[in-house]
């Protein structure tokens, strides 16, 4: 889920994977080539405030895994190689793929209006389900405002502590969103909206008679053998092993450019219903890569539905600044890189940041997990305009091995 609450080494070969150690502060890297490059990239992320970093690159010639920093800062232990982590908005491609499967089965059309399935749900402040299509929900062109705009208290440590274990229903999240005027008329602009995916999940449930979690599990997670991927619902814990998820909160005089973050707290325990179908899932780097490759190689969707997913529209200046050339499909982003471009969908949720990428032919994929989504750079270090993992993902996908 895109973060909006704050706006308020020694190398070894194991099972075919080149494994590089835990970072410059803990060991020295004697690896060479791409593994050494990725290790250097991972180490560099610590200067931006990443407590720990876990990276896995899958290639036809085997996997490369590197890690840096700490999964538990107090104990000075690294992130486990098989760590589970909250994937935030990387949940969205799972939800979009489920909707697209239903479209392929003719149980719905992407051009159906929300009102067909959820009559009367969206009918206030210029938000109108009679005018919003399923496609627009998945594409972020619905004009639905962000429900997180009503969760400003979560941007403070006190508010977060008070609300972190609260259970939210999807209907409640939609109700929060429709307190606000529509951002624009459906189909006339693009603006990232977690609310659209909440509504899409409700359509899944209406069409199938099952929870969206059950449909994602039965249609995607189990068929692909994603044994370490979870749809936790309201369960606040993360299966072990996992890193501590750290969260910082804005201080006095905070601005978007300088949030003046205080000291981090342990935000690992969290009821993920506040993110729901927009970002509740938990996975591992290995499973996350498996899904990315399966998605773009047609193992999840039939050709027609994959083509719909990869039909992109222009985004906005903010997204293009972080991911140059970014265009949005249905639950997936196309971005430029030094070897032509790649598909991706990252995710932020309190305590965790996920970044990833896969080549168009699915031959290489990379997943990066960082155990915070509130980055505070070292003194004198300026945050780049582009996403901090841009170089790492580019090196992973474009450098030969």
GROMACS .gro file of C-alpha atoms in nm:
model
  401
    1UNK     CA    1   0.000   0.000   0.000
    2UNK     CA    2   0.142   0.336  -0.093
    3UNK     CA    3   0.244   0.521   0.220
    4UNK     CA    4   0.014   0.816   0.291
    5UNK     CA    5  -0.023   0.805   0.669
    6UNK     CA    6   0.278   1.031   0.723
    7UNK     CA    7   0.130   1.306   0.508
    8UNK     CA    8  -0.061   1.353   0.799
    9UNK     CA    9   3.064  -1.094   0.315
   10UNK     CA   10   3.161  -1.429   0.239
   11UNK     CA   11   3.015  -1.589  -0.073
   12UNK     CA   12   2.894  -1.951  -0.094
   13UNK     CA   13   2.686  -2.158  -0.331
   14UNK     CA   14   2.379  -2.317  -0.174
   15UNK     CA   15   2.117  -2.506  -0.376
   16UNK     CA   16   2.210  -2.321  -0.692
   17UNK     CA   17   2.192  -1.976  -0.532
   18UNK     CA   18   2.488  -1.746  -0.487
   19UNK     CA   19   2.453  -1.627  -0.129
   20UNK     CA   20   2.636  -1.316  -0.019
   21UNK     CA   21   2.674  -1.216   0.343
   22UNK     CA   22   2.516  -0.957   0.566
   23UNK     CA   23   2.673  -0.631   0.461
   24UNK     CA   24   2.981  -0.421   0.495
   25UNK     CA   25   2.917  -0.344   0.858
   26UNK     CA   26   2.913  -0.711   0.951
   27UNK     CA   27   3.130  -0.890   0.700
   28UNK     CA   28   3.333  -0.825   0.391
   29UNK     CA   29   3.224  -0.941   0.050
   30UNK     CA   30   3.472  -1.146  -0.146
   31UNK     CA   31   3.219  -1.218  -0.420
   32UNK     CA   32   3.266  -1.080  -0.767
   33UNK     CA   33   3.055  -0.978  -1.063
   34UNK     CA   34   2.683  -0.921  -1.026
   35UNK     CA   35   2.664  -1.058  -0.672
   36UNK     CA   36   2.922  -0.806  -0.556
   37UNK     CA   37   2.739  -0.526  -0.737
   38UNK     CA   38   2.410  -0.612  -0.572
   39UNK     CA   39   2.582  -0.638  -0.234
   40UNK     CA   40   2.722  -0.290  -0.280
   41UNK     CA   41   2.379  -0.163  -0.384
   42UNK     CA   42   2.216  -0.321  -0.078
   43UNK     CA   43   2.481  -0.178   0.156
   44UNK     CA   44   2.425   0.168   0.006
   45UNK     CA   45   2.057   0.162   0.103
   46UNK     CA   46   2.150   0.183   0.471
   47UNK     CA   47   2.258   0.544   0.430
   48UNK     CA   48   1.898   0.627   0.339
   49UNK     CA   49   1.772   0.482   0.664
   50UNK     CA   50   1.708   0.118   0.576
   51UNK     CA   51   1.762  -0.089   0.894
   52UNK     CA   52   1.798  -0.407   0.690
   53UNK     CA   53   1.778  -0.513   0.327
   54UNK     CA   54   1.705  -0.851   0.170
   55UNK     CA   55   1.745  -0.907  -0.205
   56UNK     CA   56   1.681  -1.207  -0.423
   57UNK     CA   57   1.746  -1.213  -0.797
   58UNK     CA   58   1.625  -1.512  -1.000
   59UNK     CA   59   1.798  -1.579  -1.333
   60UNK     CA   60   1.814  -1.869  -1.579
   61UNK     CA   61   2.162  -1.947  -1.444
   62UNK     CA   62   2.058  -1.956  -1.081
   63UNK     CA   63   1.963  -1.721  -0.802
   64UNK     CA   64   2.163  -1.452  -0.627
   65UNK     CA   65   2.073  -1.346  -0.274
   66UNK     CA   66   2.230  -1.064  -0.075
   67UNK     CA   67   2.142  -0.894   0.248
   68UNK     CA   68   2.267  -0.597   0.444
   69UNK     CA   69   2.209  -0.434   0.779
   70UNK     CA   70   1.987  -0.580   1.047
   71UNK     CA   71   1.655  -0.754   1.074
   72UNK     CA   72   1.669  -0.677   1.446
   73UNK     CA   73   1.871  -0.366   1.520
   74UNK     CA   74   1.886  -0.420   1.898
   75UNK     CA   75   2.020  -0.773   1.857
   76UNK     CA   76   2.230  -0.679   1.549
   77UNK     CA   77   2.109  -0.987   1.363
   78UNK     CA   78   2.058  -0.999   0.985
   79UNK     CA   79   1.731  -1.057   0.805
   80UNK     CA   80   1.681  -1.431   0.760
   81UNK     CA   81   1.725  -1.553   0.402
   82UNK     CA   82   1.374  -1.700   0.409
   83UNK     CA   83   1.216  -1.412   0.600
   84UNK     CA   84   0.846  -1.344   0.562
   85UNK     CA   85   0.747  -0.981   0.522
   86UNK     CA   86   0.444  -0.766   0.454
   87UNK     CA   87   0.434  -0.691   0.081
   88UNK     CA   88   0.196  -0.394   0.093
   89UNK     CA   89   0.066  -0.291  -0.247
   90UNK     CA   90   0.232  -0.586  -0.418
   91UNK     CA   91  -0.099  -0.742  -0.310
   92UNK     CA   92  -0.267  -0.549  -0.592
   93UNK     CA   93  -0.143  -0.766  -0.883
   94UNK     CA   94  -0.288  -1.071  -0.705
   95UNK     CA   95  -0.625  -0.901  -0.675
   96UNK     CA   96  -0.616  -0.768  -1.032
   97UNK     CA   97  -0.523  -1.112  -1.169
   98UNK     CA   98  -0.818  -1.266  -0.983
   99UNK     CA   99  -1.057  -1.012  -1.133
  100UNK     CA  100  -0.908  -1.077  -1.477
  101UNK     CA  101  -0.954  -1.452  -1.437
  102UNK     CA  102  -1.321  -1.389  -1.358
  103UNK     CA  103  -1.343  -1.172  -1.669
  104UNK     CA  104  -1.192  -1.453  -1.873
  105UNK     CA  105  -1.459  -1.685  -1.733
  106UNK     CA  106  -1.725  -1.430  -1.840
  107UNK     CA  107  -1.842  -1.387  -1.483
  108UNK     CA  108  -1.788  -1.014  -1.520
  109UNK     CA  109  -1.668  -0.764  -1.777
  110UNK     CA  110  -1.399  -0.506  -1.723
  111UNK     CA  111  -1.644  -0.251  -1.861
  112UNK     CA  112  -1.920  -0.340  -1.614
  113UNK     CA  113  -2.014  -0.061  -1.378
  114UNK     CA  114  -1.960  -0.105  -1.004
  115UNK     CA  115  -2.331  -0.048  -0.952
  116UNK     CA  116  -2.412  -0.378  -1.123
  117UNK     CA  117  -2.249  -0.572  -0.841
  118UNK     CA  118  -2.265  -0.332  -0.546
  119UNK     CA  119  -2.582  -0.123  -0.588
  120UNK     CA  120  -2.584   0.190  -0.378
  121UNK     CA  121  -2.239   0.136  -0.226
  122UNK     CA  122  -2.082   0.438  -0.394
  123UNK     CA  123  -2.330   0.725  -0.417
  124UNK     CA  124  -2.207   1.036  -0.234
  125UNK     CA  125  -1.997   1.351  -0.276
  126UNK     CA  126  -1.975   1.303  -0.650
  127UNK     CA  127  -1.857   0.944  -0.612
  128UNK     CA  128  -2.094   0.736  -0.824
  129UNK     CA  129  -2.072   0.361  -0.878
  130UNK     CA  130  -2.305   0.396  -1.176
  131UNK     CA  131  -2.023   0.569  -1.366
  132UNK     CA  132  -1.715   0.374  -1.249
  133UNK     CA  133  -1.607   0.060  -1.434
  134UNK     CA  134  -1.421  -0.242  -1.304
  135UNK     CA  135  -1.131  -0.151  -1.534
  136UNK     CA  136  -1.107   0.195  -1.381
  137UNK     CA  137  -1.089   0.048  -1.030
  138UNK     CA  138  -0.787  -0.162  -1.126
  139UNK     CA  139  -0.629   0.112  -1.336
  140UNK     CA  140  -0.655   0.394  -1.079
  141UNK     CA  141  -0.870   0.603  -1.312
  142UNK     CA  142  -1.192   0.577  -1.107
  143UNK     CA  143  -1.160   0.913  -0.932
  144UNK     CA  144  -1.232   0.748  -0.597
  145UNK     CA  145  -1.053   0.932  -0.316
  146UNK     CA  146  -0.808   0.761  -0.085
  147UNK     CA  147  -0.968   0.616   0.227
  148UNK     CA  148  -0.636   0.671   0.403
  149UNK     CA  149  -0.712   1.045   0.388
  150UNK     CA  150  -0.943   0.977   0.683
  151UNK     CA  151  -0.669   0.799   0.879
  152UNK     CA  152  -0.447   1.096   0.954
  153UNK     CA  153  -0.419   0.993   1.320
  154UNK     CA  154  -0.224   0.688   1.206
  155UNK     CA  155   0.051   0.928   1.103
  156UNK     CA  156   0.134   0.994   1.467
  157UNK     CA  157   0.291   0.748   1.708
  158UNK     CA  158   0.004   0.789   1.953
  159UNK     CA  159  -0.259   0.735   1.684
  160UNK     CA  160  -0.074   0.437   1.541
  161UNK     CA  161  -0.042   0.270   1.880
  162UNK     CA  162  -0.411   0.324   1.951
  163UNK     CA  163  -0.530   0.190   1.615
  164UNK     CA  164  -0.272  -0.069   1.505
  165UNK     CA  165  -0.485  -0.366   1.616
  166UNK     CA  166  -0.821  -0.230   1.504
  167UNK     CA  167  -1.020  -0.438   1.256
  168UNK     CA  168  -1.158  -0.261   0.950
  169UNK     CA  169  -1.417  -0.405   0.714
  170UNK     CA  170  -1.395  -0.328   0.344
  171UNK     CA  171  -1.732  -0.152   0.361
  172UNK     CA  172  -1.594   0.072   0.636
  173UNK     CA  173  -1.291   0.159   0.425
  174UNK     CA  174  -1.511   0.254   0.130
  175UNK     CA  175  -1.725   0.460   0.367
  176UNK     CA  176  -1.416   0.650   0.479
  177UNK     CA  177  -1.325   0.726   0.118
  178UNK     CA  178  -1.668   0.853   0.016
  179UNK     CA  179  -1.666   1.112   0.292
  180UNK     CA  180  -1.450   1.306   0.047
  181UNK     CA  181  -1.546   1.450  -0.291
  182UNK     CA  182  -1.452   1.249  -0.598
  183UNK     CA  183  -1.103   1.338  -0.719
  184UNK     CA  184  -1.221   1.362  -1.081
  185UNK     CA  185  -1.478   1.222  -1.323
  186UNK     CA  186  -1.414   0.851  -1.389
  187UNK     CA  187  -1.176   0.790  -1.677
  188UNK     CA  188  -1.057   1.149  -1.712
  189UNK     CA  189  -0.735   1.127  -1.510
  190UNK     CA  190  -0.503   0.890  -1.324
  191UNK     CA  191  -0.449   0.900  -0.948
  192UNK     CA  192  -0.335   0.614  -0.727
  193UNK     CA  193  -0.624   0.498  -0.507
  194UNK     CA  194  -0.618   0.208  -0.266
  195UNK     CA  195  -0.994   0.246  -0.244
  196UNK     CA  196  -1.038   0.108  -0.596
  197UNK     CA  197  -0.887  -0.225  -0.492
  198UNK     CA  198  -1.110  -0.247  -0.187
  199UNK     CA  199  -1.412  -0.208  -0.415
  200UNK     CA  200  -1.266  -0.460  -0.664
  201UNK     CA  201  -1.233  -0.717  -0.384
  202UNK     CA  202  -1.595  -0.664  -0.290
  203UNK     CA  203  -1.690  -0.739  -0.651
  204UNK     CA  204  -1.486  -1.061  -0.635
  205UNK     CA  205  -1.682  -1.163  -0.328
  206UNK     CA  206  -2.017  -1.073  -0.485
  207UNK     CA  207  -1.945  -1.268  -0.803
  208UNK     CA  208  -1.796  -1.579  -0.641
  209UNK     CA  209  -1.967  -1.599  -0.304
  210UNK     CA  210  -1.624  -1.638  -0.142
  211UNK     CA  211  -1.390  -1.397   0.029
  212UNK     CA  212  -1.135  -1.232  -0.194
  213UNK     CA  213  -0.865  -1.399   0.016
  214UNK     CA  214  -1.007  -1.743  -0.060
  215UNK     CA  215  -1.024  -1.669  -0.432
  216UNK     CA  216  -0.665  -1.541  -0.445
  217UNK     CA  217  -0.549  -1.843  -0.246
  218UNK     CA  218  -0.736  -2.096  -0.463
  219UNK     CA  219  -0.664  -1.933  -0.798
  220UNK     CA  220  -0.305  -1.814  -0.758
  221UNK     CA  221  -0.126  -1.897  -0.434
  222UNK     CA  222  -0.192  -2.273  -0.429
  223UNK     CA  223  -0.161  -2.344  -0.804
  224UNK     CA  224   0.178  -2.169  -0.811
  225UNK     CA  225   0.298  -2.348  -0.496
  226UNK     CA  226   0.355  -2.025  -0.304
  227UNK     CA  227   0.387  -2.204   0.030
  228UNK     CA  228   0.517  -1.900   0.216
  229UNK     CA  229   0.257  -1.653   0.091
  230UNK     CA  230  -0.024  -1.560   0.329
  231UNK     CA  231  -0.350  -1.369   0.324
  232UNK     CA  232  -0.375  -1.290   0.696
  233UNK     CA  233  -0.708  -1.109   0.710
  234UNK     CA  234  -0.712  -0.963   1.061
  235UNK     CA  235  -0.424  -1.167   1.206
  236UNK     CA  236  -0.167  -0.913   1.332
  237UNK     CA  237   0.138  -1.139   1.347
  238UNK     CA  238   0.385  -1.243   1.074
  239UNK     CA  239   0.489  -1.610   1.050
  240UNK     CA  240   0.848  -1.673   1.152
  241UNK     CA  241   1.115  -1.606   1.055
  242UNK     CA  242   1.068  -1.236   0.999
  243UNK     CA  243   1.249  -0.911   1.057
  244UNK     CA  244   1.132  -0.644   1.296
  245UNK     CA  245   0.933  -0.387   1.103
  246UNK     CA  246   1.036  -0.036   1.209
  247UNK     CA  247   0.821   0.274   1.178
  248UNK     CA  248   0.916   0.638   1.226
  249UNK     CA  249   0.671   0.925   1.269
  250UNK     CA  250   0.691   1.290   1.162
  251UNK     CA  251   0.816   1.542   1.412
  252UNK     CA  252   0.742   1.907   1.486
  253UNK     CA  253   0.754   2.122   1.174
  254UNK     CA  254   0.746   1.822   0.940
  255UNK     CA  255   0.704   1.876   0.567
  256UNK     CA  256   0.674   1.626   0.281
  257UNK     CA  257   1.034   1.710   0.189
  258UNK     CA  258   1.159   1.682   0.549
  259UNK     CA  259   0.933   1.476   0.777
  260UNK     CA  260   1.176   1.524   1.068
  261UNK     CA  261   1.130   1.166   1.174
  262UNK     CA  262   1.183   1.066   1.534
  263UNK     CA  263   1.321   0.737   1.661
  264UNK     CA  264   1.167   0.421   1.513
  265UNK     CA  265   0.930   0.193   1.699
  266UNK     CA  266   0.861  -0.178   1.646
  267UNK     CA  267   0.558  -0.183   1.415
  268UNK     CA  268   0.570  -0.555   1.335
  269UNK     CA  269   0.243  -0.631   1.512
  270UNK     CA  270  -0.029  -0.483   1.291
  271UNK     CA  271  -0.386  -0.572   1.199
  272UNK     CA  272  -0.354  -0.566   0.819
  273UNK     CA  273  -0.727  -0.512   0.761
  274UNK     CA  274  -0.641  -0.141   0.741
  275UNK     CA  275  -0.480  -0.231   0.407
  276UNK     CA  276  -0.702  -0.526   0.312
  277UNK     CA  277  -0.700  -0.605  -0.061
  278UNK     CA  278  -0.492  -0.294  -0.122
  279UNK     CA  279  -0.197  -0.435   0.073
  280UNK     CA  280  -0.252  -0.702   0.339
  281UNK     CA  281  -0.050  -0.994   0.203
  282UNK     CA  282   0.269  -1.151   0.342
  283UNK     CA  283   0.527  -1.335   0.134
  284UNK     CA  284   0.897  -1.414   0.087
  285UNK     CA  285   1.143  -1.297  -0.175
  286UNK     CA  286   1.137  -1.639  -0.340
  287UNK     CA  287   0.758  -1.657  -0.361
  288UNK     CA  288   0.734  -1.295  -0.472
  289UNK     CA  289   0.970  -1.363  -0.763
  290UNK     CA  290   0.784  -1.681  -0.856
  291UNK     CA  291   0.458  -1.491  -0.887
  292UNK     CA  292   0.613  -1.211  -1.095
  293UNK     CA  293   0.764  -1.453  -1.345
  294UNK     CA  294   0.448  -1.664  -1.361
  295UNK     CA  295   0.236  -1.356  -1.420
  296UNK     CA  296   0.427  -1.217  -1.718
  297UNK     CA  297   0.480  -1.560  -1.879
  298UNK     CA  298   0.112  -1.649  -1.896
  299UNK     CA  299   0.095  -1.902  -1.613
  300UNK     CA  300  -0.165  -1.699  -1.422
  301UNK     CA  301  -0.371  -1.540  -1.699
  302UNK     CA  302  -0.474  -1.639  -2.048
  303UNK     CA  303  -0.330  -1.435  -2.334
  304UNK     CA  304  -0.628  -1.202  -2.373
  305UNK     CA  305  -0.645  -1.121  -2.002
  306UNK     CA  306  -0.269  -1.072  -1.973
  307UNK     CA  307  -0.290  -0.829  -2.265
  308UNK     CA  308  -0.557  -0.635  -2.076
  309UNK     CA  309  -0.339  -0.627  -1.764
  310UNK     CA  310  -0.043  -0.494  -1.962
  311UNK     CA  311  -0.240  -0.228  -2.150
  312UNK     CA  312  -0.109   0.081  -1.976
  313UNK     CA  313  -0.214   0.442  -1.930
  314UNK     CA  314  -0.015   0.752  -1.841
  315UNK     CA  315   0.033   0.811  -1.468
  316UNK     CA  316   0.135   1.136  -1.294
  317UNK     CA  317   0.448   1.336  -1.232
  318UNK     CA  318   0.497   1.195  -0.883
  319UNK     CA  319   0.505   0.833  -0.997
  320UNK     CA  320   0.719   0.911  -1.302
  321UNK     CA  321   0.969   1.095  -1.081
  322UNK     CA  322   1.016   0.785  -0.867
  323UNK     CA  323   1.001   0.536  -1.154
  324UNK     CA  324   1.097   0.705  -1.482
  325UNK     CA  325   0.857   0.631  -1.765
  326UNK     CA  326   0.604   0.474  -1.528
  327UNK     CA  327   0.275   0.372  -1.687
  328UNK     CA  328   0.002   0.176  -1.511
  329UNK     CA  329  -0.181  -0.128  -1.638
  330UNK     CA  330  -0.429  -0.330  -1.434
  331UNK     CA  331  -0.244  -0.388  -1.109
  332UNK     CA  332   0.101  -0.366  -1.263
  333UNK     CA  333   0.345  -0.088  -1.355
  334UNK     CA  334   0.568  -0.054  -1.659
  335UNK     CA  335   0.886   0.147  -1.597
  336UNK     CA  336   1.193   0.230  -1.803
  337UNK     CA  337   1.542   0.103  -1.731
  338UNK     CA  338   1.878   0.076  -1.903
  339UNK     CA  339   1.782  -0.238  -2.094
  340UNK     CA  340   1.443  -0.129  -2.225
  341UNK     CA  341   1.197  -0.155  -1.937
  342UNK     CA  342   1.039  -0.391  -1.686
  343UNK     CA  343   0.716  -0.478  -1.505
  344UNK     CA  344   0.680  -0.410  -1.135
  345UNK     CA  345   0.456  -0.330  -0.841
  346UNK     CA  346   0.609  -0.224  -0.513
  347UNK     CA  347   0.439  -0.180  -0.181
  348UNK     CA  348   0.466   0.018   0.142
  349UNK     CA  349   0.291  -0.059   0.470
  350UNK     CA  350   0.396   0.044   0.821
  351UNK     CA  351   0.719  -0.142   0.897
  352UNK     CA  352   0.797  -0.278   0.551
  353UNK     CA  353   0.883  -0.170   0.198
  354UNK     CA  354   0.879  -0.405  -0.102
  355UNK     CA  355   1.033  -0.330  -0.441
  356UNK     CA  356   1.059  -0.563  -0.739
  357UNK     CA  357   1.091  -0.601  -1.113
  358UNK     CA  358   1.069  -0.862  -1.385
  359UNK     CA  359   1.193  -0.857  -1.743
  360UNK     CA  360   0.921  -0.862  -2.012
  361UNK     CA  361   1.001  -1.223  -2.101
  362UNK     CA  362   1.006  -1.331  -1.737
  363UNK     CA  363   1.363  -1.461  -1.748
  364UNK     CA  364   1.488  -1.246  -1.459
  365UNK     CA  365   1.307  -1.113  -1.155
  366UNK     CA  366   1.422  -0.937  -0.842
  367UNK     CA  367   1.256  -0.866  -0.508
  368UNK     CA  368   1.384  -0.626  -0.243
  369UNK     CA  369   1.249  -0.617   0.113
  370UNK     CA  370   1.338  -0.334   0.352
  371UNK     CA  371   1.216  -0.344   0.710
  372UNK     CA  372   1.082   0.010   0.724
  373UNK     CA  373   0.871   0.229   0.498
  374UNK     CA  374   0.973   0.551   0.676
  375UNK     CA  375   1.324   0.626   0.559
  376UNK     CA  376   1.549   0.870   0.744
  377UNK     CA  377   1.880   0.933   0.566
  378UNK     CA  378   2.209   0.970   0.747
  379UNK     CA  379   2.320   1.327   0.823
  380UNK     CA  380   2.432   1.499   0.507
  381UNK     CA  381   2.272   1.240   0.278
  382UNK     CA  382   1.996   1.363   0.048
  383UNK     CA  383   1.716   1.136  -0.063
  384UNK     CA  384   1.716   1.086  -0.440
  385UNK     CA  385   1.411   1.187  -0.642
  386UNK     CA  386   1.391   0.838  -0.788
  387UNK     CA  387   1.314   0.538  -0.571
  388UNK     CA  388   1.614   0.435  -0.362
  389UNK     CA  389   1.619   0.085  -0.517
  390UNK     CA  390   1.633   0.211  -0.877
  391UNK     CA  391   2.002   0.130  -0.931
  392UNK     CA  392   1.977  -0.207  -0.759
  393UNK     CA  393   1.677  -0.319  -0.966
  394UNK     CA  394   1.841  -0.193  -1.286
  395UNK     CA  395   2.165  -0.380  -1.212
  396UNK     CA  396   1.970  -0.696  -1.124
  397UNK     CA  397   1.764  -0.700  -1.442
  398UNK     CA  398   2.011  -0.554  -1.692
  399UNK     CA  399   2.358  -0.676  -1.592
  400UNK     CA  400   2.463  -1.003  -1.753
  401UNK     CA  401   2.545  -1.306  -1.542
   0.00000   0.00000   0.00000
